[in-house]
Amino acid sequence: MTARRIIPCLDVRDGRVVKGVRFQGHVDMGDAADLAARYRDQGADELVFYDITASPQGRTLDYGWVRDIARLLDIPFTVAGGIRSVEQAGRCLDHGADKVSLNSPALERPDLIADLTARFGGQCVVVGVDSKRAGDDWFVHQYTGDPAASRGAGRRTLDWIVEAQGLGAGEIVLNCMDEDGVRRGYDIEQLTAARARLTIPLVASGGAGEAAHFVDVFQQAGVSGALAASVFHTGALTIPDLKALLATSGVEVRP
């Protein structure tokens, strides 16, 4: 397998990075551009920016903001937030984003995945999945950026990721909502089940609290990348220290 990726995630609301616990109680973590520059300098492999209120508010993200971020970075970055058309995705890419990520809009119209892949190639198309356990299974949720709007999507998670892959998605980001922000480790069981059903890259999201959690998810779940937010935003863990531990644990990472 190629080198595993470390991906800081920036949930953005009105130009500020925010972070909650299980998608609620968001607190301000700083300026999006400042944090992006910090992670670039620390050696992040990629960045992901989610405009968390775009889909609940029925709008798309600010293309000028995407352009400004692109001017700061020399590493790949993904943007998400209310992208509902090929035109909107194209404008994000034209303004400097390397990938676009779909979540609620893809659930509303799954063929959007195929449309984007046909136009831009699967390497540009990420499907984000917000997943929560119910009994012995996991189910997809949508509009999770707004607690008042969040609701179940009526789909089994493992079915939806396979469908998204079949429609041409180049990557799945699986955000395990039960672990989001609680820092007790990634949901290895769910991620392992997802990895077994996919042939495209899978990125783990939700639960990172210490360096050992990254070692566990790479070694046990076989994911291609690990996404995290609060553990980086607070300075509890730095990317150089994390990569050093991963390397000594036998996990291949980029310097």
GROMACS .gro file of N, CA, C and O in nm, residues 6 15 25 46 52 74 94 97 102 104 121 147 154 177 186 204 206 229 245 247:
model
   80
    6ILE      N    1  -0.216   1.162   0.655
    6ILE     CA    2  -0.265   1.232   0.773
    6ILE      C    3  -0.336   1.358   0.725
    6ILE      O    4  -0.275   1.442   0.657
   15GLY      N    5  -1.613   3.146   0.806
   15GLY     CA    6  -1.470   3.169   0.798
   15GLY      C    7  -1.391   3.127   0.920
   15GLY      O    8  -1.269   3.140   0.922
   25GLY      N    9  -2.272   2.138   1.996
   25GLY     CA   10  -2.195   2.222   2.086
   25GLY      C   11  -2.067   2.275   2.026
   25GLY      O   12  -1.962   2.276   2.090
   46GLU      N   13  -0.277   1.622   0.335
   46GLU     CA   14  -0.390   1.687   0.270
   46GLU      C   15  -0.466   1.764   0.376
   46GLU      O   16  -0.445   1.744   0.497
   52ILE      N   17  -1.991   2.364   0.713
   52ILE     CA   18  -2.085   2.273   0.778
   52ILE      C   19  -2.230   2.320   0.774
   52ILE      O   20  -2.321   2.241   0.797
   74ASP      N   21   0.036   2.437  -0.077
   74ASP     CA   22   0.105   2.361  -0.180
   74ASP      C   23   0.084   2.211  -0.157
   74ASP      O   24   0.162   2.129  -0.203
   94ASP      N   25  -1.198   2.494  -1.028
   94ASP     CA   26  -1.137   2.605  -1.101
   94ASP      C   27  -1.073   2.707  -1.007
   94ASP      O   28  -0.976   2.774  -1.044
   97ALA      N   29  -0.938   2.409  -0.560
   97ALA     CA   30  -0.954   2.286  -0.485
   97ALA      C   31  -0.907   2.167  -0.570
   97ALA      O   32  -0.920   2.167  -0.693
  102LEU      N   33  -1.893   1.525  -0.152
  102LEU     CA   34  -2.040   1.530  -0.148
  102LEU      C   35  -2.088   1.449  -0.028
  102LEU      O   36  -2.035   1.342   0.002
  104SER      N   37  -2.472   1.521   0.188
  104SER     CA   38  -2.618   1.527   0.176
  104SER      C   39  -2.666   1.543   0.032
  104SER      O   40  -2.764   1.476  -0.007
  121GLY      N   41  -1.349   1.315  -1.351
  121GLY     CA   42  -1.271   1.197  -1.312
  121GLY      C   43  -1.293   1.163  -1.165
  121GLY      O   44  -1.310   1.252  -1.081
  147PRO      N   45  -2.751   2.073   1.409
  147PRO     CA   46  -2.821   1.974   1.494
  147PRO      C   47  -2.972   1.978   1.477
  147PRO      O   48  -3.037   1.874   1.489
  154GLY      N   49  -3.220   0.709   0.596
  154GLY     CA   50  -3.293   0.588   0.555
  154GLY      C   51  -3.210   0.490   0.475
  154GLY      O   52  -3.264   0.411   0.399
  177MET      N   53  -2.007   0.889   1.366
  177MET     CA   54  -2.061   0.996   1.447
  177MET      C   55  -2.057   0.966   1.597
  177MET      O   56  -2.043   1.058   1.678
  186TYR      N   57  -1.075   0.557   1.692
  186TYR     CA   58  -1.161   0.536   1.575
  186TYR      C   59  -1.248   0.411   1.593
  186TYR      O   60  -1.213   0.322   1.671
  204ALA      N   61  -1.062   0.725   0.740
  204ALA     CA   62  -1.129   0.717   0.870
  204ALA      C   63  -1.148   0.855   0.928
  204ALA      O   64  -1.060   0.941   0.919
  206GLY      N   65  -1.335   1.055   1.288
  206GLY     CA   66  -1.411   1.051   1.411
  206GLY      C   67  -1.348   0.967   1.519
  206GLY      O   68  -1.346   0.844   1.509
  229ALA      N   69  -0.953   1.630   1.380
  229ALA     CA   70  -0.975   1.774   1.396
  229ALA      C   71  -0.926   1.823   1.530
  229ALA      O   72  -0.817   1.879   1.541
  245LEU      N   73   0.602   0.862   1.522
  245LEU     CA   74   0.554   0.742   1.589
  245LEU      C   75   0.503   0.639   1.488
  245LEU      O   76   0.530   0.519   1.501
  247ALA      N   77   0.595   0.596   1.183
  247ALA     CA   78   0.709   0.535   1.114
  247ALA      C   79   0.777   0.430   1.200
  247ALA      O   80   0.812   0.321   1.151
   0.00000   0.00000   0.00000
